């Protein structure tokens, strides 16, 4: 091969090699960035579902004294159950109502909310709180027109079921109901770069963290915190 041909081939091939190398370098730099961006989008959807499960479980426990062990129980509770809420009658800004109520309670310390309600309905100006039962469906998530009870138990982007467990643990001799709901990254990040996902899982395990998203814990009370909080 003479020098002229060599120079021509070099001039022709070298730009292509440079372009290919540049593309490979850019892709290697952008790959983890794209991975993190997509991961953040998916986590946002998954976290909302775990928050919704926590809200339902908290309401369920307030009525039943324990957490629901199955998603079917939570669905039934949402669709047909009720929760106890505090309803205030009168206003604390009404000084007359406040004084009237104080006088009644002083005169009869055992007066019940039902008796106060009866007096209030008869025209007495009072301020007090009564407990009332309201349907769960009319109370929780009613400001979310797109809320769907069936979808919150499904891992987004994979269609698999969210993991959920319950337990009762003795804490200082007192039985404490616990629950946890989990979404592993292996399911949440399906279809994304598998090696980067494997690296993410390994990093989480090496630092003693769950390789995914979790709310609550069946190992120890944690105030039903999410591991993203």
N, CA, C and O of each residue as an XYZ file, in Angstrom:
916
protein
N       0.858     -1.188      0.000
C       0.000      0.000      0.000
C       0.894      1.238      0.000
O       1.719      1.425      0.895
N       0.717      2.072     -1.013
C       1.582      3.259     -1.081
C       1.104      4.319     -0.101
O       0.012      4.228      0.459
N       1.942      5.316      0.090
C       1.663      6.351      1.088
C       0.420      7.150      0.747
O      -0.314      7.572      1.641
N       0.178      7.360     -0.529
C      -0.986      8.153     -0.945
C      -2.283      7.450     -0.547
O      -3.200      8.050      0.013
N      -2.323      6.147     -0.861
C      -3.527      5.372     -0.509
C      -3.708      5.322      1.000
O      -4.829      5.422      1.500
N      -2.600      5.166      1.729
C      -2.649      5.102      3.185
C      -3.207      6.401      3.762
O      -4.037      6.385      4.672
N      -2.746      7.506      3.229
C      -3.217      8.800      3.706
C      -4.705      8.983      3.428
O      -5.448      9.507      4.258
N      -5.127      8.540      2.241
C      -6.539      8.676      1.875
C      -7.418      7.844      2.819
O      -8.456      8.302      3.296
N      -6.967      6.603      3.072
C      -7.740      5.736      3.968
C      -7.767      6.289      5.390
O      -8.786      6.243      6.080
N      -6.612      6.812      5.806
C      -6.536      7.380      7.158
C      -7.477      8.561      7.307
O      -8.201      8.673      8.296
N      -7.459      9.450      6.306
C      -8.324     10.636      6.340
C      -9.798     10.267      6.265
O     -10.652     10.965      6.812
N     -10.086      9.168      5.587
C     -11.476      8.748      5.441
C     -11.985      8.012      6.682
O     -13.118      8.216      7.119
N     -11.128      7.154      7.241
C     -11.550      6.305      8.351
C     -11.459      7.020      9.691
O     -12.313      6.828     10.557
N     -10.428      7.844      9.868
C     -10.209      8.485     11.154
C     -11.410      9.282     11.658
O     -11.756      9.160     12.833
N     -12.062     10.095     10.818
C     -13.249     10.826     11.301
C     -14.359      9.895     11.774
O     -15.052     10.174     12.752
N     -14.511      8.770     11.051
C     -15.547      7.802     11.436
C     -15.233      7.201     12.802
O     -16.109      7.050     13.654
N     -13.946      6.859     12.986
C     -13.520      6.290     14.269
C     -13.761      7.288     15.395
O     -14.230      6.926     16.474
N     -13.434      8.555     15.127
C     -13.625      9.602     16.133
C     -15.095      9.757     16.485
O     -15.467      9.879     17.653
N     -15.930      9.748     15.433
C     -17.376      9.886     15.666
C     -17.906      8.717     16.496
O     -18.671      8.908     17.442
N     -17.485      7.497     16.123
C     -17.945      6.307     16.850
C     -17.509      6.365     18.303
O     -18.301      6.087     19.205
N     -16.236      6.729     18.536
C     -15.729      6.820     19.897
C     -16.468      7.897     20.688
O     -16.769      7.721     21.868
N     -16.751      9.005     20.026
C     -17.474     10.096     20.689
C     -18.865      9.649     21.106
O     -19.318      9.930     22.216
N     -19.542      8.939     20.186
C     -20.884      8.431     20.490
C     -20.845      7.454     21.660
O     -21.698      7.492     22.547
N     -19.837      6.575     21.648
C     -19.715      5.593     22.727
C     -19.456      6.268     24.071
O     -20.012      5.865     25.093
N     -18.613      7.294     24.062
C     -18.302      8.018     25.298
C     -19.533      8.752     25.811
O     -19.834      8.712     27.004
N     -20.252      9.428     24.901
C     -21.459     10.160     25.286
C     -22.505      9.202     25.856
O     -23.136      9.479     26.875
N     -22.671      8.070     25.174
C     -23.652      7.089     25.654
C     -23.283      6.548     27.026
O     -24.150      6.351     27.878
N     -21.974      6.305     27.241
C     -21.540      5.779     28.534
C     -21.770      6.794     29.647
O     -22.032      6.419     30.790
N     -21.672      8.093     29.310
C     -21.904      9.148     30.289
C     -23.403      9.350     30.521
O     -23.845      9.535     31.655
N     -24.176      9.313     29.436
C     -25.605      9.586     29.534
C     -26.409      8.414     30.098
O     -27.481      8.616     30.668
N     -25.902      7.200     29.943
C     -26.653      6.019     30.377
C     -27.052      6.090     31.851
O     -28.233      5.918     32.155
N     -26.120      6.337     32.786
C     -26.537      6.431     34.195
C     -27.433      7.629     34.483
O     -28.273      7.576     35.381
N     -27.257      8.716     33.720
C     -28.108      9.896     33.915
C     -29.544      9.579     33.515
O     -30.488      9.897     34.238
N     -29.694      8.942     32.346
C     -31.025      8.546     31.885
C     -31.650      7.539     32.856
O     -32.850      7.579     33.131
N     -30.813      6.642     33.363
C     -31.290      5.639     34.311
C     -31.850      6.318     35.562
O     -32.937      5.975     36.025
N     -31.107      7.275     36.103
C     -31.534      7.975     37.315
C     -32.808      8.780     37.080
O     -33.681      8.831     37.945
N     -32.915      9.411     35.904
C     -34.117     10.199     35.588
C     -35.351      9.313     35.507
O     -36.400      9.649     36.059
N     -35.227      8.186     34.822
C     -36.361      7.265     34.701
C     -36.676      6.631     36.057
O     -37.842      6.437     36.401
N     -35.647      6.315     36.813
C     -35.837      5.748     38.161
C     -36.633      6.714     39.033
O     -37.538      6.298     39.755
N     -36.299      7.995     38.967
C     -37.003      9.002     39.782
C     -38.476      9.086     39.395
O     -39.337      9.216     40.265
N     -38.773      9.014     38.094
C     -40.162      9.070     37.632
C     -40.959      7.874     38.151
O     -42.089      8.018     38.618
N     -40.351      6.702     38.061
C     -41.048      5.492     38.512
C     -41.215      5.479     40.025
O     -42.251      5.057     40.539
N     -40.194      5.943     40.733
C     -40.280      5.981     42.190
C     -41.407      6.901     42.656
O     -42.090      6.599     43.635
N     -41.602      8.011     41.963
C     -42.657      8.953     42.359
C     -44.024      8.280     42.331
O     -44.832      8.478     43.238
N     -44.287      7.486     41.298
C     -45.565      6.768     41.189
C     -45.662      5.700     42.283
O     -46.697      5.555     42.934
N     -44.571      4.958     42.474
C     -44.572      3.878     43.460
C     -44.727      4.413     44.884
O     -45.438      3.819     45.694
N     -44.072      5.521     45.189
C     -44.153      6.100     46.531
C     -45.581      6.526     46.848
O     -46.049      6.335     47.970
N     -46.273      7.099     45.873
C     -47.663      7.499     46.115
C     -48.524      6.287     46.456
O     -49.406      6.375     47.309
N     -48.278      5.166     45.802
C     -49.060      3.962     46.091
C     -48.762      3.439     47.496
O     -49.667      2.998     48.204
N     -47.498      3.489     47.892
C     -47.154      3.047     49.240
C     -47.745      3.985     50.290
O     -48.163      3.538     51.358
N     -47.779      5.274     49.991
C     -48.414      6.230     50.916
C     -49.904      5.941     51.050
O     -50.462      6.024     52.144
N     -50.551      5.599     49.924
C     -51.982      5.295     49.960
C     -52.256      4.034     50.779
O     -53.231      3.969     51.527
N     -51.386      3.037     50.629
C     -51.531      1.806     51.415
C     -51.369      2.125     52.894
O     -52.115      1.615     53.730
N     -50.391      2.972     53.216
C     -50.189      3.372     54.614
C     -51.426      4.086     55.166
O     -51.839      3.830     56.297
N     -52.006      4.965     54.379
C     -53.208      5.681     54.821
C     -54.346      4.710     55.118
O     -55.022      4.826     56.140
N     -54.550      3.751     54.218
C     -55.599      2.756     54.417
C     -55.325      1.879     55.637
O     -56.226      1.605     56.430
N     -54.077      1.446     55.777
C     -53.725      0.586     56.910
C     -53.906      1.322     58.240
O     -54.385      0.745     59.217
N     -53.523      2.586     58.268
C     -53.675      3.371     59.496
C     -55.147      3.508     59.877
O     -55.510      3.377     61.046
N     -55.994      3.774     58.873
C     -57.431      3.898     59.128
C     -58.020      2.550     59.553
O     -58.851      2.485     60.459
N     -57.582      1.480     58.893
C     -58.065      0.139     59.224
C     -57.728     -0.190     60.681
O     -58.578     -0.683     61.423
N     -56.490      0.082     61.085
C     -56.054     -0.218     62.457
C     -56.819      0.615     63.479
O     -57.086      0.144     64.584
N     -57.172      1.848     63.121
C     -57.901      2.697     64.070
C     -59.268      2.108     64.405
O     -59.821      2.370     65.473
N     -59.805      1.316     63.491
C     -61.114      0.697     63.722
C     -61.003     -0.736     64.234
O     -61.756     -1.145     65.118
N     -60.048     -1.505     63.667
C     -59.963     -2.933     63.992
C     -58.976     -3.240     65.113
O     -59.060     -4.294     65.743
N     -58.040     -2.324     65.365
C     -57.044     -2.576     66.404
C     -55.830     -3.322     65.893
O     -54.880     -3.559     66.638
N     -55.860     -3.691     64.625
C     -54.723     -4.374     63.995
C     -54.701     -4.010     62.520
O     -55.662     -3.447     61.996
N     -53.600     -4.332     61.856
C     -53.493     -4.028     60.431
C     -54.105     -5.147     59.587
O     -54.155     -6.304     60.003
N     -54.557     -4.782     58.417
C     -55.128     -5.773     57.494
C     -54.002     -6.642     56.932
O     -52.962     -6.133     56.516
N     -54.219     -7.939     56.925
C     -53.170     -8.857     56.471
C     -53.195     -9.079     54.967
O     -52.228     -9.587     54.398
N     -54.301     -8.701     54.312
C     -54.412     -8.907     52.870
C     -54.930     -7.642     52.187
O     -55.577     -6.796     52.803
N     -54.625     -7.545     50.907
C     -55.128     -6.411     50.133
C     -56.640     -6.511     49.957
O     -57.323     -5.490     49.878
N     -57.160     -7.721     49.895
C     -58.614     -7.884     49.778
C     -59.324     -7.271     50.981
O     -60.385     -6.664     50.842
N     -58.730     -7.434     52.166
C     -59.324     -6.846     53.372
C     -59.337     -5.333     53.280
O     -60.310     -4.692     53.678
N     -58.266     -4.758     52.760
C     -58.199     -3.305     52.606
C     -59.203     -2.816     51.563
O     -59.810     -1.758     51.728
N     -59.373     -3.580     50.502
C     -60.351     -3.207     49.467
C     -61.760     -3.202     50.047
O     -62.530     -2.268     49.819
N     -62.092     -4.250     50.796
C     -63.423     -4.329     51.408
C     -63.629     -3.184     52.403
O     -64.712     -2.606     52.483
N     -62.585     -2.870     53.150
C     -62.659     -1.778     54.119
C     -62.905     -0.452     53.402
O     -63.716      0.359     53.850
N     -62.210     -0.236     52.302
C     -62.367      1.020     51.555
C     -63.765      1.127     50.951
O     -64.393      2.183     51.011
N     -64.246      0.036     50.374
C     -65.520      0.081     49.650
C     -66.735      0.054     50.571
O     -67.760      0.661     50.259
N     -66.632     -0.647     51.706
C     -67.830     -0.781     52.539
C     -67.652     -0.468     54.006
O     -68.612     -0.537     54.774
N     -66.430     -0.122     54.414
C     -66.180      0.139     55.826
C     -66.447      1.578     56.221
O     -66.774      2.422     55.386
N     -66.301      1.840     57.506
C     -66.481      3.201     58.013
C     -65.407      3.484     59.052
O     -64.839      2.566     59.644
N     -65.139      4.757     59.262
C     -64.164      5.154     60.267
C     -64.795      6.190     61.201
O     -65.736      6.895     60.835
N     -64.256      6.258     62.397
C     -64.747      7.208     63.390
C     -63.984      8.519     63.264
O     -62.753      8.539     63.277
N     -64.723      9.605     63.144
C     -64.086     10.918     63.045
C     -64.668     11.830     64.123
O     -65.806     11.658     64.559
N     -63.864     12.799     64.539
C     -64.327     13.793     65.505
C     -65.003     14.942     64.760
O     -64.428     15.526     63.842
N     -66.207     15.249     65.164
C     -66.959     16.339     64.534
C     -67.270     17.408     65.588
O     -67.909     17.128     66.603
N     -66.812     18.622     65.330
C     -67.044     19.697     66.296
C     -68.375     20.382     66.036
O     -68.693     20.764     64.909
N     -69.135     20.526     67.095
C     -70.399     21.267     67.050
C     -70.157     22.635     67.699
O     -69.645     22.706     68.816
N     -70.512     23.690     67.025
C     -70.271     25.027     67.536
C     -68.846     25.479     67.241
O     -68.054     24.757     66.635
N     -68.546     26.686     67.685
C     -67.235     27.269     67.404
C     -66.574     27.758     68.681
O     -67.225     28.333     69.554
N     -65.262     27.518     68.779
C     -64.508     28.017     69.926
C     -64.382     29.539     69.907
O     -64.006     30.148     70.908
N     -64.697     30.146     68.767
C     -64.671     31.610     68.674
C     -65.949     32.236     69.244
O     -66.017     33.448     69.447
N     -66.961     31.397     69.501
C     -68.219     31.864     70.090
C     -68.067     31.843     71.611
O     -68.208     30.792     72.237
N     -67.780     33.007     72.207
C     -67.502     33.073     73.649
C     -68.708     32.651     74.483
O     -68.558     32.053     75.549
N     -69.891     32.963     73.994
C     -71.108     32.569     74.728
C     -71.227     31.052     74.760
O     -71.519     30.467     75.803
N     -70.998     30.417     73.610
C     -71.070     28.954     73.529
C     -70.027     28.314     74.433
O     -70.306     27.323     75.107
N     -68.824     28.883     74.444
C     -67.750     28.345     75.282
C     -68.138     28.416     76.758
O     -67.979     27.439     77.490
N     -68.645     29.569     77.196
C     -69.021     29.754     78.600
C     -70.214     28.879     78.979
O     -70.249     28.315     80.072
N     -71.198     28.766     78.069
C     -72.359     27.900     78.335
C     -71.918     26.452     78.543
O     -72.408     25.760     79.436
N     -70.979     26.007     77.697
C     -70.506     24.624     77.785
C     -69.736     24.399     79.079
O     -69.901     23.369     79.732
N     -68.896     25.358     79.449
C     -68.149     25.249     80.710
C     -69.099     25.147     81.897
O     -68.891     24.351     82.813
N     -70.145     25.970     81.864
C     -71.114     25.969     82.961
C     -71.828     24.626     83.069
O     -72.030     24.108     84.167
N     -72.208     24.065     81.918
C     -72.898     22.776     81.922
C     -71.989     21.662     82.449
O     -72.419     20.815     83.232
N     -70.737     21.676     82.011
C     -69.799     20.644     82.450
C     -69.474     20.780     83.941
O     -69.250     19.784     84.628
N     -69.451     22.009     84.424
C     -69.194     22.228     85.844
C     -70.368     21.732     86.679
O     -70.192     21.139     87.743
N     -71.577     21.990     86.165
C     -72.785     21.568     86.861
C     -72.950     20.054     86.810
O     -73.389     19.431     87.777
N     -72.590     19.467     85.659
C     -72.732     18.025     85.476
C     -71.491     17.483     84.759
O     -71.480     17.387     83.532
N     -70.441     17.126     85.521
C     -69.194     16.656     84.914
C     -69.358     15.404     84.044
O     -68.519     15.126     83.187
N     -70.441     14.650     84.267
C     -70.653     13.412     83.519
C     -71.566     13.591     82.311
O     -71.983     12.611     81.694
N     -71.876     14.833     81.974
C     -72.759     15.057     80.834
C     -72.135     14.487     79.559
O     -70.941     14.662     79.315
N     -72.938     13.814     78.759
C     -72.417     13.132     77.566
C     -72.534     14.010     76.328
O     -73.255     15.007     76.306
N     -71.803     13.604     75.304
C     -71.858     14.321     74.031
C     -73.266     14.253     73.446
O     -73.733     15.207     72.825
N     -73.941     13.113     73.650
C     -75.315     12.965     73.146
C     -76.253     13.965     73.826
O     -77.133     14.543     73.187
N     -76.052     14.156     75.118
C     -76.888     15.117     75.846
C     -76.594     16.548     75.402
O     -77.504     17.367     75.276
N     -75.318     16.839     75.168
C     -74.946     18.160     74.670
C     -75.535     18.400     73.288
O     -75.981     19.502     72.970
N     -75.528     17.338     72.463
C     -76.086     17.455     71.120
C     -77.582     17.752     71.177
O     -78.094     18.567     70.410
N     -78.268     17.083     72.088
C     -79.705     17.308     72.234
C     -79.987     18.762     72.658
O     -80.914     19.396     72.154
N     -79.178     19.268     73.582
C     -79.336     20.662     74.023
C     -79.028     21.636     72.886
O     -79.681     22.668     72.733
N     -78.014     21.277     72.094
C     -77.638     22.131     70.969
C     -78.760     22.192     69.938
O     -79.033     23.250     69.372
N     -79.402     21.065     69.699
C     -80.488     21.004     68.719
C     -81.719     21.770     69.210
O     -82.552     22.221     68.424
N     -81.803     21.899     70.534
C     -82.953     22.629     71.083
C     -82.695     24.136     71.100
O     -83.561     24.910     71.507
N     -81.504     24.555     70.657
C     -81.219     25.980     70.551
C     -80.145     26.501     71.475
O     -79.773     27.672     71.394
N     -79.633     25.643     72.362
C     -78.577     26.067     73.292
C     -77.273     26.307     72.528
O     -76.879     25.484     71.701
N     -76.607     27.427     72.800
C     -75.323     27.718     72.145
C     -74.202     27.031     72.917
O     -73.872     27.418     74.038
N     -73.628     26.008     72.300
C     -72.601     25.186     72.933
C     -71.475     24.901     71.939
O     -71.631     25.097     70.734
N     -70.358     24.442     72.456
C     -69.267     23.983     71.593
C     -68.693     22.701     72.203
O     -68.272     22.685     73.359
N     -68.684     21.630     71.407
C     -68.211     20.335     71.891
C     -67.907     19.447     70.688
O     -68.194     19.806     69.546
N     -67.330     18.301     70.959
C     -66.939     17.362     69.905
C     -67.701     16.054     70.086
O     -67.798     15.525     71.193
N     -68.232     15.551     69.001
C     -68.875     14.235     69.029
C     -68.172     13.319     68.032
O     -67.591     13.775     67.048
N     -68.237     12.053     68.300
C     -67.646     11.069     67.394
C     -68.721     10.574     66.445
O     -69.845     10.274     66.847
N     -68.346     10.495     65.172
C     -69.317     10.097     64.161
C     -68.698      9.087     63.202
O     -67.511      9.165     62.887
N     -69.503      8.147     62.746
C     -69.051      7.151     61.775
C     -69.326      7.659     60.362
O     -70.439      8.080     60.047
N     -68.300      7.612     59.521
C     -68.467      8.034     58.129
C     -67.873      6.964     57.215
O     -66.897      6.312     57.587
N     -68.443      6.775     56.029
C     -67.898      5.778     55.100
C     -66.459      6.108     54.708
O     -66.126      7.264     54.447
N     -65.620      5.088     54.670
C     -64.220      5.277     54.284
C     -64.129      5.901     52.897
O     -63.337      6.813     52.659
N     -64.957      5.393     51.985
C     -64.901      5.849     50.596
C     -65.225      7.325     50.461
O     -64.762      7.981     49.528
N     -66.025      7.859     51.396
C     -66.392      9.270     51.334
C     -65.415     10.163     52.088
O     -65.552     11.386     52.100
N     -64.420      9.527     52.720
C     -63.500     10.279     53.566
C     -62.069     10.271     53.027
O     -61.448     11.323     52.879
N     -61.556      9.080     52.737
C     -60.185      8.965     52.259
C     -60.112      9.129     50.745
O     -60.926      8.567     50.013
N     -59.154      9.886     50.291
C     -58.853     10.067     48.866
C     -59.980     10.720     48.073
O     -59.958     10.683     46.842
N     -60.973     11.322     48.753
C     -62.090     11.896     47.990
C     -61.702     13.161     47.244
O     -62.499     13.696     46.474
N     -60.478     13.647     47.468
C     -59.985     14.797     46.696
C     -59.118     14.358     45.526
O     -58.457     15.172     44.882
N     -59.133     13.041     45.261
C     -58.332     12.489     44.164
C     -59.266     11.811     43.169
O     -59.562     10.626     43.322
N     -59.737     12.535     42.153
C     -60.692     11.958     41.204
C     -60.133     10.775     40.417
O     -60.894      9.957     39.899
N     -58.803     10.682     40.326
C     -58.195      9.588     39.568
C     -57.843      8.395     40.457
O     -57.229      7.436     39.989
N     -58.228      8.449     41.739
C     -57.865      7.369     42.660
C     -58.578      6.080     42.265
O     -59.776      6.078     41.982
N     -57.818      4.982     42.251
C     -58.382      3.660     41.935
C     -57.883      2.671     42.975
O     -56.682      2.418     43.066
N     -58.791      2.114     43.755
C     -58.413      1.221     44.834
C     -57.687     -0.017     44.313
O     -56.800     -0.535     44.990
N     -58.042     -0.496     43.133
C     -57.426     -1.715     42.613
C     -55.980     -1.496     42.177
O     -55.154     -2.400     42.305
N     -55.667     -0.313     41.665
C     -54.325     -0.096     41.114
C     -53.266      0.157     42.182
O     -52.082     -0.059     41.924
N     -53.659      0.611     43.379
C     -52.632      0.980     44.351
C     -51.888     -0.231     44.919
O     -50.860     -0.062     45.574
N     -52.383     -1.435     44.683
C     -51.702     -2.625     45.186
C     -50.823     -3.273     44.111
O     -50.283     -4.359     44.319
N     -50.682     -2.607     42.969
C     -49.909     -3.149     41.846
C     -48.639     -2.326     41.643
O     -48.681     -1.096     41.673
N     -47.520     -3.000     41.437
C     -46.260     -2.311     41.181
C     -46.330     -1.661     39.808
O     -46.529     -2.356     38.811
N     -46.170     -0.341     39.732
C     -46.249      0.321     38.433
C     -45.129     -0.147     37.501
O     -44.024     -0.468     37.940
N     -45.443     -0.176     36.214
C     -44.496     -0.519     35.149
C     -44.140     -2.004     35.089
O     -43.368     -2.419     34.223
N     -44.697     -2.813     36.005
C     -44.430     -4.250     35.930
C     -45.703     -5.075     36.007
O     -45.777     -6.157     35.425
N     -46.718     -4.566     36.729
C     -47.975     -5.295     36.872
C     -47.964     -6.327     37.975
O     -48.976     -6.988     38.208
N     -46.832     -6.485     38.670
C     -46.757     -7.446     39.766
C     -47.401     -6.857     41.021
O     -47.580     -5.644     41.134
N     -47.740     -7.733     41.952
C     -48.373     -7.281     43.190
C     -47.331     -6.723     44.156
O     -46.232     -7.262     44.281
N     -47.689     -5.648     44.829
C     -46.842     -5.108     45.884
C     -46.806     -6.108     47.032
O     -47.819     -6.734     47.344
N     -45.642     -6.262     47.662
C     -45.525     -7.174     48.794
C     -46.063     -6.527     50.063
O     -45.842     -5.337     50.290
N     -46.765     -7.291     50.890
C     -47.271     -6.754     52.153
C     -47.285     -7.842     53.215
O     -47.719     -8.965     52.961
N     -46.805     -7.498     54.411
C     -46.802     -8.425     55.535
C     -47.250     -7.691     56.797
O     -47.095     -6.476     56.913
N     -47.808     -8.454     57.740
C     -48.179     -7.895     59.046
C     -47.581     -8.762     60.145
O     -47.225     -9.920     59.925
N     -47.480     -8.182     61.320
C     -46.875     -8.902     62.437
C     -47.306     -8.226     63.735
O     -47.724     -7.068     63.733
N     -47.202     -8.953     64.833
C     -47.399     -8.371     66.159
C     -46.135     -8.658     66.956
O     -45.785     -9.815     67.190
N     -45.458     -7.602     67.366
C     -44.182     -7.759     68.061
C     -44.298     -7.249     69.490
O     -44.933     -6.228     69.750
N     -43.678     -7.972     70.405
C     -43.662     -7.545     71.799
C     -42.610     -6.450     71.979
O     -41.426     -6.671     71.722
N     -43.041     -5.289     72.413
C     -42.135     -4.168     72.678
C     -42.335     -3.750     74.132
O     -43.390     -3.233     74.502
N     -41.312     -3.981     74.950
C     -41.395     -3.708     76.392
C     -42.601     -4.407     77.013
O     -43.286     -3.864     77.880
N     -42.837     -5.635     76.537
C     -43.927     -6.433     77.080
C     -45.294     -6.091     76.538
O     -46.291     -6.669     76.968
N     -45.360     -5.163     75.600
C     -46.646     -4.747     75.031
C     -46.723     -5.212     73.575
O     -45.800     -4.960     72.801
N     -47.821     -5.892     73.189
C     -47.952     -6.322     71.794
C     -48.210     -5.122     70.880
O     -49.154     -4.361     71.094
N     -47.372     -4.964     69.872
C     -47.484     -3.826     68.957
C     -47.732     -4.344     67.531
O     -46.874     -5.026     66.971
N     -48.894     -4.029     66.936
C     -49.158     -4.440     65.552
C     -48.213     -3.688     64.590
O     -47.972     -2.491     64.750
N     -47.695     -4.409     63.603
C     -46.790     -3.824     62.622
C     -47.189     -4.271     61.218
O     -47.807     -5.321     61.041
N     -46.832     -3.472     60.240
C     -47.038     -3.873     58.853
C     -45.928     -3.273     58.003
O     -45.283     -2.300     58.394
N     -45.717     -3.867     56.834
C     -44.800     -3.290     55.863
C     -45.292     -3.609     54.464
O     -45.889     -4.659     54.229
N     -45.039     -2.704     53.542
C     -45.349     -2.928     52.126
C     -44.081     -2.630     51.337
O     -43.387     -1.652     51.612
N     -43.786     -3.464     50.368
C     -42.497     -3.364     49.675
C     -42.648     -3.419     48.155
O     -43.518     -4.103     47.617
N     -41.772     -2.677     47.486
C     -41.679     -2.695     46.023
C     -40.203     -2.855     45.670
O     -39.450     -1.887     45.770
N     -39.766     -4.049     45.259
C     -38.351     -4.236     44.921
C     -37.988     -3.532     43.614
O     -38.795     -3.466     42.687
N     -36.774     -3.014     43.555
C     -36.312     -2.354     42.333
C     -36.321     -3.313     41.138
O     -36.513     -2.890     39.998
N     -36.113     -4.598     41.405
C     -36.089     -5.574     40.311
C     -37.391     -5.541     39.524
O     -37.395     -5.751     38.311
N     -38.514     -5.272     40.228
C     -39.810     -5.191     39.554
C     -40.106     -3.775     39.082
O     -40.575     -3.573     37.962
N     -39.831     -2.793     39.941
C     -40.151     -1.405     39.598
C     -39.353     -0.912     38.392
O     -39.866     -0.146     37.576
N     -38.108     -1.347     38.281
C     -37.225     -0.853     37.215
C     -37.084     -1.848     36.073
O     -36.107     -1.801     35.325
N     -38.047     -2.743     35.935
C     -37.968     -3.736     34.866
C     -37.971     -3.032     33.509
O     -38.652     -2.025     33.319
N     -37.201     -3.578     32.575
C     -37.101     -2.984     31.244
C     -36.024     -1.927     31.139
O     -35.699     -1.485     30.037
N     -35.461     -1.512     32.266
C     -34.376     -0.545     32.255
C     -33.036     -1.285     32.235
O     -33.003     -2.516     32.255
N     -31.936     -0.535     32.196
C     -30.607     -1.150     32.132
C     -30.425     -2.110     33.305
O     -30.392     -1.684     34.460
N     -30.308     -3.398     33.012
C     -30.283     -4.412     34.059
C     -29.010     -4.353     34.891
O     -29.052     -4.586     36.099
N     -27.883     -4.047     34.266
C     -26.633     -4.000     35.024
C     -26.637     -2.846     36.019
O     -26.175     -2.992     37.151
N     -27.156     -1.708     35.598
C     -27.241     -0.574     36.516
C     -28.197     -0.884     37.666
O     -27.972     -0.469     38.803
N     -29.262     -1.617     37.358
C     -30.202     -2.005     38.411
C     -29.547     -2.983     39.383
O     -29.743     -2.885     40.595
N     -28.772     -3.922     38.852
C     -28.047     -4.878     39.706
C     -27.050     -4.143     40.605
O     -26.907     -4.466     41.784
N     -26.371     -3.160     40.037
C     -25.422     -2.363     40.819
C     -26.148     -1.606     41.942
O     -25.647     -1.496     43.061
N     -27.327     -1.092     41.618
C     -28.127     -0.357     42.607
C     -28.525     -1.281     43.754
O     -28.391     -0.920     44.923
N     -29.014     -2.472     43.416
C     -29.401     -3.444     44.444
C     -28.212     -3.803     45.328
O     -28.336     -3.874     46.550
N     -27.058     -4.029     44.700
C     -25.856     -4.415     45.454
C     -25.441     -3.311     46.420
O     -25.045     -3.582     47.554
N     -25.534     -2.060     45.960
C     -25.164     -0.930     46.812
C     -26.105     -0.837     48.007
O     -25.669     -0.590     49.132
N     -27.397     -1.036     47.757
C     -28.375     -0.966     48.855
C     -28.123     -2.078     49.884
O     -28.176     -1.841     51.091
N     -27.851     -3.280     49.394
C     -27.622     -4.402     50.307
C     -26.332     -4.206     51.097
O     -26.273     -4.517     52.286
N     -25.298     -3.689     50.433
C     -24.009     -3.471     51.098
C     -24.124     -2.469     52.242
O     -23.369     -2.529     53.211
N     -25.068     -1.556     52.119
C     -25.251     -0.529     53.158
C     -26.426     -0.854     54.080
O     -26.894      0.004     54.829
N     -26.900     -2.107     54.017
C     -27.947     -2.555     54.928
C     -29.315     -1.983     54.650
O     -30.140     -1.889     55.559
N     -29.579     -1.595     53.401
C     -30.857     -1.008     53.050
C     -31.641     -1.947     52.140
O     -31.058     -2.741     51.402
N     -32.953     -1.851     52.199
C     -33.795     -2.675     51.334
C     -33.592     -2.264     49.875
O     -33.606     -1.071     49.571
N     -33.404     -3.223     48.968
C     -33.184     -2.898     47.548
C     -34.487     -2.553     46.824
O     -34.926     -3.265     45.922
N     -35.076     -1.466     47.236
C     -36.335     -1.030     46.646
C     -36.980     -0.003     47.555
O     -36.299      0.666     48.332
N     -38.292      0.121     47.454
C     -39.048      1.061     48.288
C     -39.855      0.280     49.324
O     -40.420     -0.774     49.034
N     -39.891      0.825     50.533
C     -40.585      0.136     51.622
C     -41.242      1.157     52.535
O     -40.691      2.225     52.802
N     -42.441      0.803     53.011
C     -43.102      1.625     54.031
C     -43.439      0.718     55.197
O     -43.911     -0.403     55.007
N     -43.190      1.213     56.424
C     -43.425      0.401     57.605
C     -42.324     -0.627     57.804
O     -41.333     -0.647     57.074
N     -42.511     -1.478     58.802
C     -41.541     -2.538     59.088
C     -42.185     -3.559     60.006
O     -42.874     -3.194     60.959
N     -41.967     -4.839     59.726
C     -42.472     -5.881     60.618
C     -41.385     -6.318     61.594
O     -41.613     -7.198     62.424
N     -40.206     -5.709     61.500
C     -39.101     -6.054     62.403
C     -39.112     -5.215     63.669
O     -38.858     -5.717     64.764
N     -39.411     -3.924     63.506
C     -39.406     -3.014     64.649
C     -40.285     -1.815     64.336
O     -40.367     -1.400     63.180
N     -40.948     -1.247     65.346
C     -41.783     -0.058     65.108
C     -40.948      1.080     64.523
O     -39.867      1.387     65.024
N     -41.454      1.697     63.466
C     -40.752      2.849     62.880
C     -41.723      3.960     62.487
O     -41.432      4.792     61.628
N     -42.898      3.948     63.149
C     -43.915      4.978     62.866
C     -44.439      4.884     61.444
O     -44.925      5.872     60.892
N     -44.344      3.700     60.846
C     -44.789      3.467     59.475
C     -44.098      4.417     58.481
O     -44.708      4.885     57.520
N     -42.832      4.684     58.735
C     -42.079      5.570     57.838
C     -41.723      4.849     56.556
O     -41.582      3.627     56.533
N     -41.579      5.622     55.484
C     -41.107      5.091     54.224
C     -39.602      5.263     54.136
O     -39.056      6.234     54.661
N     -38.919      4.323     53.474
C     -37.454      4.418     53.422
C     -36.975      5.504     52.458
O     -35.771      5.683     52.274
N     -37.902      6.220     51.851
C     -37.539      7.367     51.020
C     -37.632      8.669     51.832
O     -37.211      9.723     51.357
N     -38.176      8.599     53.039
C     -38.427      9.800     53.841
C     -37.215     10.122     54.718
O     -37.237     11.100     55.466
